[in-house]
CSV table of C-alpha atoms in Angstrom, one decimal:
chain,number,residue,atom,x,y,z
A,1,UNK,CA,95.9,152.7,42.7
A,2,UNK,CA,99.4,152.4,44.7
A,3,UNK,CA,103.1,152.8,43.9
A,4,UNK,CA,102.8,156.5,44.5
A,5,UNK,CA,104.9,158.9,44.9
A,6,UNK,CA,108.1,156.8,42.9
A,7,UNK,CA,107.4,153.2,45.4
A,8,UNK,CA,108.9,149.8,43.6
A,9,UNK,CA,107.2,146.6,45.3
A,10,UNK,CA,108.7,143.6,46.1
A,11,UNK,CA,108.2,140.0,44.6
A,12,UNK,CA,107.3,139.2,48.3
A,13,UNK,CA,105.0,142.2,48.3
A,14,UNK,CA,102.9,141.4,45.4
A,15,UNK,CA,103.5,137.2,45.2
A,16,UNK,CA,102.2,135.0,48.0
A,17,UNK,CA,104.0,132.3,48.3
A,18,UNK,CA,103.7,128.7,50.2
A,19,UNK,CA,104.2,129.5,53.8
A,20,UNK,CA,106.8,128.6,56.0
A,21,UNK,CA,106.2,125.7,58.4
A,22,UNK,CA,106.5,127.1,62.1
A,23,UNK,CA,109.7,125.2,63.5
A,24,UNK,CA,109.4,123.9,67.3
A,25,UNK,CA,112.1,125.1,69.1
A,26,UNK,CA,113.9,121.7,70.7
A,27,UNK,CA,115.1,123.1,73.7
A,28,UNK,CA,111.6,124.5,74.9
A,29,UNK,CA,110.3,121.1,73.4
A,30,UNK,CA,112.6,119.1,75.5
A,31,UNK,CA,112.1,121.7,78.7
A,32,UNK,CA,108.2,120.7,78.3
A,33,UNK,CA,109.1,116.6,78.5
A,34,UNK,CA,111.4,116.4,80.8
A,35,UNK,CA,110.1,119.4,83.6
A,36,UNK,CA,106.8,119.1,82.7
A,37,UNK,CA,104.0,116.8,83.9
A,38,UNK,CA,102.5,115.4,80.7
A,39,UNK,CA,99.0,115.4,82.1
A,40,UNK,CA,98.5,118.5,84.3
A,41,UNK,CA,101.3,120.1,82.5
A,42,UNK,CA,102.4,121.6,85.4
A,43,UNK,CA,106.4,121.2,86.9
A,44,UNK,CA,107.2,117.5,87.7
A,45,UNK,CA,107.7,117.1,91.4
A,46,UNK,CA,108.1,114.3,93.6
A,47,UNK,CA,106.8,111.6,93.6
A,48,UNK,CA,107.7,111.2,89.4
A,49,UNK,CA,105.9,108.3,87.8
A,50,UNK,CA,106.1,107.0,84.1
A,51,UNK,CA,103.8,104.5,82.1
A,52,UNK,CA,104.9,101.7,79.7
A,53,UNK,CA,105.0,104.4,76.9
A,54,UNK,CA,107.9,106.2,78.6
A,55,UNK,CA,105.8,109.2,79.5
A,56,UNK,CA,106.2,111.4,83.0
A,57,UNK,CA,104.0,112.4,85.0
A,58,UNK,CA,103.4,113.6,88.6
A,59,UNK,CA,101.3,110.9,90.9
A,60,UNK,CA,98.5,113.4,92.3
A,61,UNK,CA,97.3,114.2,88.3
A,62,UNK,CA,97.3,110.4,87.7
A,63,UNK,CA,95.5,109.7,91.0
A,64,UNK,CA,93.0,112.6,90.3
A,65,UNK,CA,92.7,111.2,86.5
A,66,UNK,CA,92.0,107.7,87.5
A,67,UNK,CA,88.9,109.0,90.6
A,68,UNK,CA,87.7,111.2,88.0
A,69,UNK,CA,88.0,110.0,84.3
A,70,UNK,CA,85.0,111.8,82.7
A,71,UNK,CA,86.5,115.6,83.6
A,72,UNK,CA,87.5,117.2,80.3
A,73,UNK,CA,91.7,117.6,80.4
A,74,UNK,CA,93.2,119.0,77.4
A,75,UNK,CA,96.3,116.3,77.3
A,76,UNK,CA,93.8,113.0,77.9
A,77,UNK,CA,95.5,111.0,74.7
A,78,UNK,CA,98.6,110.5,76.6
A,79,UNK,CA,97.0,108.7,79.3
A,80,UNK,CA,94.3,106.8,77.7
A,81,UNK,CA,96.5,103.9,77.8
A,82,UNK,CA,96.9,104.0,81.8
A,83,UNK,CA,93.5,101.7,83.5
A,84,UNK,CA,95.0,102.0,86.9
A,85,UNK,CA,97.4,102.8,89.5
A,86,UNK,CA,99.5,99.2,88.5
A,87,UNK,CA,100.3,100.9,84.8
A,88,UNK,CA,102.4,102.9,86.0
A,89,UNK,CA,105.5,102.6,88.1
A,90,UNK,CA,107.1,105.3,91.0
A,91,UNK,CA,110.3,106.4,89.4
A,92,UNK,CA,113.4,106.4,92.0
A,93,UNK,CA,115.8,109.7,90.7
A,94,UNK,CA,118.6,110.8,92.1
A,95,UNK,CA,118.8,114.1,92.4
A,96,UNK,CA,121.5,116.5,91.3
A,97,UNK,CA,123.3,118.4,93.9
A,98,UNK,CA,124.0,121.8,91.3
A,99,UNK,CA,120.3,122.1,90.9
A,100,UNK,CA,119.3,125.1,92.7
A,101,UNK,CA,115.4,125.1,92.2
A,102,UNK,CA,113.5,128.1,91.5
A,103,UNK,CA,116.1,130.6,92.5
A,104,UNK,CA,118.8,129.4,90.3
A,105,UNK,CA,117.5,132.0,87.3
A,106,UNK,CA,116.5,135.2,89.7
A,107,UNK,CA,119.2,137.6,87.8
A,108,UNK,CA,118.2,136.3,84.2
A,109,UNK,CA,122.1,135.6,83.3
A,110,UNK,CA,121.8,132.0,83.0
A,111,UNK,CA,119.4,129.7,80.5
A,112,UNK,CA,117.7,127.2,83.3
A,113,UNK,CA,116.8,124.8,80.4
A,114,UNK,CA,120.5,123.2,80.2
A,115,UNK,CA,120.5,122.0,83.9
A,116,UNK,CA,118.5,119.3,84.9
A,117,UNK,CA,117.0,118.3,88.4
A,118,UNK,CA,118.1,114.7,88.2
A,119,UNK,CA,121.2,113.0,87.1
A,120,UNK,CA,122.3,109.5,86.5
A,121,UNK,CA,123.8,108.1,89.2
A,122,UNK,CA,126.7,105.5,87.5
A,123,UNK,CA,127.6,108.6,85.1
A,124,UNK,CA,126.5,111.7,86.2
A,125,UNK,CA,125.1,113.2,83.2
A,126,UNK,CA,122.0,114.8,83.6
A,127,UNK,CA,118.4,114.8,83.2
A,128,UNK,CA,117.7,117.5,81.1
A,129,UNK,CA,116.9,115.7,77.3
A,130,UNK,CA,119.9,115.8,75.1
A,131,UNK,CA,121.2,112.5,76.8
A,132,UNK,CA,118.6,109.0,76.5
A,133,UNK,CA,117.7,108.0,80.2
A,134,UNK,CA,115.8,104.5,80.4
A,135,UNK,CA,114.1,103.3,83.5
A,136,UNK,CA,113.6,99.8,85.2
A,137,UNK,CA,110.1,98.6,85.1
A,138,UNK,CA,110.9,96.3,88.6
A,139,UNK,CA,112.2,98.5,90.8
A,140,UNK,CA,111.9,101.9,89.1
A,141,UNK,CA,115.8,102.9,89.2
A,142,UNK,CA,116.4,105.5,86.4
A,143,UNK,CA,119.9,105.8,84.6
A,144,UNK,CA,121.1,106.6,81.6
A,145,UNK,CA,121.8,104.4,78.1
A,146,UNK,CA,125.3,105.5,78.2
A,147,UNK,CA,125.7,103.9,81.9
A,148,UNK,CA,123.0,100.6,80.4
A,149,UNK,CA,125.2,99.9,78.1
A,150,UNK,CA,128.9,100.6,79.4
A,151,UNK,CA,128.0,98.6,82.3
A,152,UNK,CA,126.1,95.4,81.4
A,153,UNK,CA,124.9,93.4,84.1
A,154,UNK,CA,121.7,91.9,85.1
A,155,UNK,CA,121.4,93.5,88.4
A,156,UNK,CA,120.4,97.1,89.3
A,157,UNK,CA,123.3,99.8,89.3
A,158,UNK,CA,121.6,101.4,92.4
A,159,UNK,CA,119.1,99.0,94.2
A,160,UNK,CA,120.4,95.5,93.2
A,161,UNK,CA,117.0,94.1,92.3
A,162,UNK,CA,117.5,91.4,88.7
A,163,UNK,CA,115.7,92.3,85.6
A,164,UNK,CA,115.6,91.4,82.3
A,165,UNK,CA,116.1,93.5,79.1
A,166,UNK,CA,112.6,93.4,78.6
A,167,UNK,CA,112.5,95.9,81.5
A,168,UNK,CA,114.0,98.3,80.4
A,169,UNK,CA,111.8,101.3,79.2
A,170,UNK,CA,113.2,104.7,77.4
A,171,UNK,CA,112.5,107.9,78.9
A,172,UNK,CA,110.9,110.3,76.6
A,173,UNK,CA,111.6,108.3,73.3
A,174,UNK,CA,111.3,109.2,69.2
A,175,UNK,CA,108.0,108.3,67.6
A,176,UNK,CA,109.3,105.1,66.4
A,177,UNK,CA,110.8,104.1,69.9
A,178,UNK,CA,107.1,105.0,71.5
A,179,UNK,CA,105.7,102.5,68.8
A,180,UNK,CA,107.6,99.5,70.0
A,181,UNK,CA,106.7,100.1,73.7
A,182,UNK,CA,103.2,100.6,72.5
A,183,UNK,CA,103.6,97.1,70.9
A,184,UNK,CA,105.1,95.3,73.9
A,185,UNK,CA,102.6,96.8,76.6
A,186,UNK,CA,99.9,95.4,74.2
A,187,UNK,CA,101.4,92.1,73.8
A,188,UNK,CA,102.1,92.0,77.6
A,189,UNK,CA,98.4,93.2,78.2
A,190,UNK,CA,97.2,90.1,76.5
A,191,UNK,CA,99.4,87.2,78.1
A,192,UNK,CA,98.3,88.6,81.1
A,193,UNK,CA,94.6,88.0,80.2
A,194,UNK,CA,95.3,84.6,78.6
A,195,UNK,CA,96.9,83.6,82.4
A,196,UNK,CA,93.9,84.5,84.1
A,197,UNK,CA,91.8,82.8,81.3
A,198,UNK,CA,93.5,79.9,82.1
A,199,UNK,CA,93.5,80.2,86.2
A,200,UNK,CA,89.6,80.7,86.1
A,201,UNK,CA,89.2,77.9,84.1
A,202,UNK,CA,91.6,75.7,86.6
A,203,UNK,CA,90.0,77.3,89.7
A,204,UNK,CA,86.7,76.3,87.9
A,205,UNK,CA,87.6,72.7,87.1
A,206,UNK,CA,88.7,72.4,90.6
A,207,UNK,CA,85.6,73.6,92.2
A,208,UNK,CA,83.4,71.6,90.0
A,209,UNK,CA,84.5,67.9,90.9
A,210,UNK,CA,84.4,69.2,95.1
A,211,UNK,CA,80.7,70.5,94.7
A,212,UNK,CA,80.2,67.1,92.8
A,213,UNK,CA,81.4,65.6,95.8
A,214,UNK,CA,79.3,67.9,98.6
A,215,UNK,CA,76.2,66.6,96.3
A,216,UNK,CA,77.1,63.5,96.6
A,217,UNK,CA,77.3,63.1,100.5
A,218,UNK,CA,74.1,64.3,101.5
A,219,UNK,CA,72.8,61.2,99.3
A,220,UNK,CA,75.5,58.8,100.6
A,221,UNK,CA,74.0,59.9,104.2
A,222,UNK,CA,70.7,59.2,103.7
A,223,UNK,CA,71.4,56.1,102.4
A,224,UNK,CA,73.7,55.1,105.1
A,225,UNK,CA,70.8,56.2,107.9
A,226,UNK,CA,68.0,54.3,105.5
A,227,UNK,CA,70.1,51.3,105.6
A,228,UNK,CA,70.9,51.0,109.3
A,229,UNK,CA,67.1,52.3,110.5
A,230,UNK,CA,66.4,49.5,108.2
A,231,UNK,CA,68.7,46.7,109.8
A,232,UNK,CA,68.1,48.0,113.3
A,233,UNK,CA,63.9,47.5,112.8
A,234,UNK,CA,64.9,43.4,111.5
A,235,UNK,CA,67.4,43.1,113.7
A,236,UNK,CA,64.8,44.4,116.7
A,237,UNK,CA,62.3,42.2,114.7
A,238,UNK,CA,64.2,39.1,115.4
A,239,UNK,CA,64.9,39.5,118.6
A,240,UNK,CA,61.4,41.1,120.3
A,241,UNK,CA,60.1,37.3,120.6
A,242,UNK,CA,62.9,35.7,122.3
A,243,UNK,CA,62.9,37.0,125.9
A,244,UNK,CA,66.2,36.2,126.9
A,245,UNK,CA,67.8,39.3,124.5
A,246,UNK,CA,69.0,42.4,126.4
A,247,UNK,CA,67.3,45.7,127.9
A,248,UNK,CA,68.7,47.7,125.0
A,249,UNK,CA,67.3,45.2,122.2
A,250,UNK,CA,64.0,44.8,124.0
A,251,UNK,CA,63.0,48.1,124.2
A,252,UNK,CA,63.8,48.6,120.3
A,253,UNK,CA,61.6,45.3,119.9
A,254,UNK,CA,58.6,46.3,122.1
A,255,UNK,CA,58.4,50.0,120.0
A,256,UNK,CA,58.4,47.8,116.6
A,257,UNK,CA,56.5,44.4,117.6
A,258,UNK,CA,53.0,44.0,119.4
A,259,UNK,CA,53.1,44.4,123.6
A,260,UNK,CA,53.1,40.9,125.7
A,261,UNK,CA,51.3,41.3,128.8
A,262,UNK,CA,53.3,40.5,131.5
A,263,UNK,CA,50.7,38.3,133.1
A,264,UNK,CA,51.4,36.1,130.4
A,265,UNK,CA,54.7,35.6,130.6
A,266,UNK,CA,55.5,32.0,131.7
A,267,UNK,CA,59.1,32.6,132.9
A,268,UNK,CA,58.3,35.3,135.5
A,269,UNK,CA,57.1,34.5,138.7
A,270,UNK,CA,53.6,35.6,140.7
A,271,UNK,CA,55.4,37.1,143.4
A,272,UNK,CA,56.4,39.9,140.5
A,273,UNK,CA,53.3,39.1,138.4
A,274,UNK,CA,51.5,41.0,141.8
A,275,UNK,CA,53.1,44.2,141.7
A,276,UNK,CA,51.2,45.1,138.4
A,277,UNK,CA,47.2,46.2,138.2
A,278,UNK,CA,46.9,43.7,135.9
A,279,UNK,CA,46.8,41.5,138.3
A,280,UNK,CA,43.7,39.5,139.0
A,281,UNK,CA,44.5,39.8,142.9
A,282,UNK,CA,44.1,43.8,142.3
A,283,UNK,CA,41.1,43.3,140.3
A,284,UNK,CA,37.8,44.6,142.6
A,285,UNK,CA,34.1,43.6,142.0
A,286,UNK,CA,31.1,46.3,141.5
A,287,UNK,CA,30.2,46.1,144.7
A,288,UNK,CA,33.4,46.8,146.0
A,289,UNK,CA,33.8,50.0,144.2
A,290,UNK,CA,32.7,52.7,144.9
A,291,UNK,CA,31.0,56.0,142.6
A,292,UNK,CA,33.0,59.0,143.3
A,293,UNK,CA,36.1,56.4,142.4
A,294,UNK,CA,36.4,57.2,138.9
A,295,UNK,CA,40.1,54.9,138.1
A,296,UNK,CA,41.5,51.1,140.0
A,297,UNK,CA,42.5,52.7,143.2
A,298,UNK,CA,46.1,50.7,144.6
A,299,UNK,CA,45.0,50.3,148.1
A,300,UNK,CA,42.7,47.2,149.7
């Protein structure tokens, strides 16, 4: 039943004990955040972008994330944060002139995880994860916190766009440091929707009192038209008796009052009383007519 043949077990052999917690080696853990897309999780390449939380990623997987949100990716938490293209902002690196790419580690003498692609470019140090690098959220400069804080000004090192401290967003922060951000972007999330609250409501009370008005006029119109039709038919009323009022006014008062024969108009003469066919002079007996006449024909 075993320890033949003179064997003497171990404690370890015999006892289980707790086991050992699997330790993440750093440098592979920083190699994987600062080379690595943390999306695709494939190598970071031009152009770089980061979200409010600090993260990196390259711009085609966000793009490709964004058209397409209901494909299954493996590393989906760390951008379930990002709504759109305007959550994240294009990073502007400078690069670092020892970097030799993919051919730097062809003979296997050298550990590529110590050199990094970018470096700062007030310091120098690089990009590689054992030095804090923050980023500008307005223009997307990248430098590191040694060069932030040796160098204090309010205007970009590189680009000399202003910003605030606010701006200012670690690269690839602790847990605790990823907790704040997550805190700001959530408070800057909702003053953002309490300004547009506010500009609907404005645009709202604007538009309001201007479609009050546009009601308002066709009525006013209407009004207006009623009320001068209605002066122009009294005015036209008083003057279609007098004879002595104009052209314009007489033809407005011969549409609204009765017709006056001209025969029986005192002031004209006969001479233009005998152009008309209401004239007795045109007037013709039975016997002067004739059958096949069939009106009051204008010749004697």
């Amino acid at each position: 039943m075993g320890c033949d043949g003179g064997t003497i077990p171990k404690r370890h052999e015999l006892v289980k004990g707790p086991k050992k917690v699997e330790k993440v080696d750093k440098n592979a853990e920083l190699v994987a955040k600062w080379k690595y897309c943390a999306l695709s999780q494939e190598k970071l390449r031009r152009p770089i972008v980061a979200c409010e939380m600090g993260r990196l990623y390259n711009k085609d997987a966000i793009i490709e994330y964004l058209l397409d949100k209901s494909a299954e990716r493996p590393n989906a938490e760390a951008v379930a944060h990002i709504r759109g293209i305007k959550d994240v902002k294009e990073l502007n690196l400078t690069d670092n002139p020892e970097w030799e790419g993919e051919q730097r580690n062809t003979k296997g003498d050298r550990y590529e995880g110590h050199c990094g692609m970018f470096i700062c470019p007030v310091v120098g140090l690089e990009m590689n994860g054992k030095h804090r690098f923050c980023y500008l959220q307005t223009c997307g400069c990248v430098f590191s916190d040694r060069a932030m804080k040796e160098v204090k000004t309010e205007i970009c090192h590189k680009c000399g766009d202003p910003f605030k401290d606010e701006d200012v967003i670690v690269l690839n922060g602790t847990k605790e440091e990823v907790e704040k951000l997550k805190e700001k972007m959530e408070e800057r999330r909702t003053k953002a929707k309490i300004k547009k609250s506010k500009k609907s409501k404005a645009a709202e009370a604007v538009s309001t009192p201007s479609e009050s008005k546009d009601d308002r006029q066709p009525a006013q119109e209407s009004e207006r038209s009623s009320l001068q039709n209605g002066g122009e038919s009294s005015q036209s009323a008083v003057a279609g008796p007098s004879g002595s009022s104009s052209s314009s006014k007489g033809t407005k008062s011969s549409t609204t009052t009765t017709k006056r024969s001209i025969q029986n108009m005192e002031e004209k003469s006969e001479a233009f009383k005998s152009l008309f066919t209401s004239h007795s002079s045109a007037k013709r007996t039975k016997e002067q007519t004739s059958n096949w006449v069939t009106h009051t024909p204008y010749h004697f």
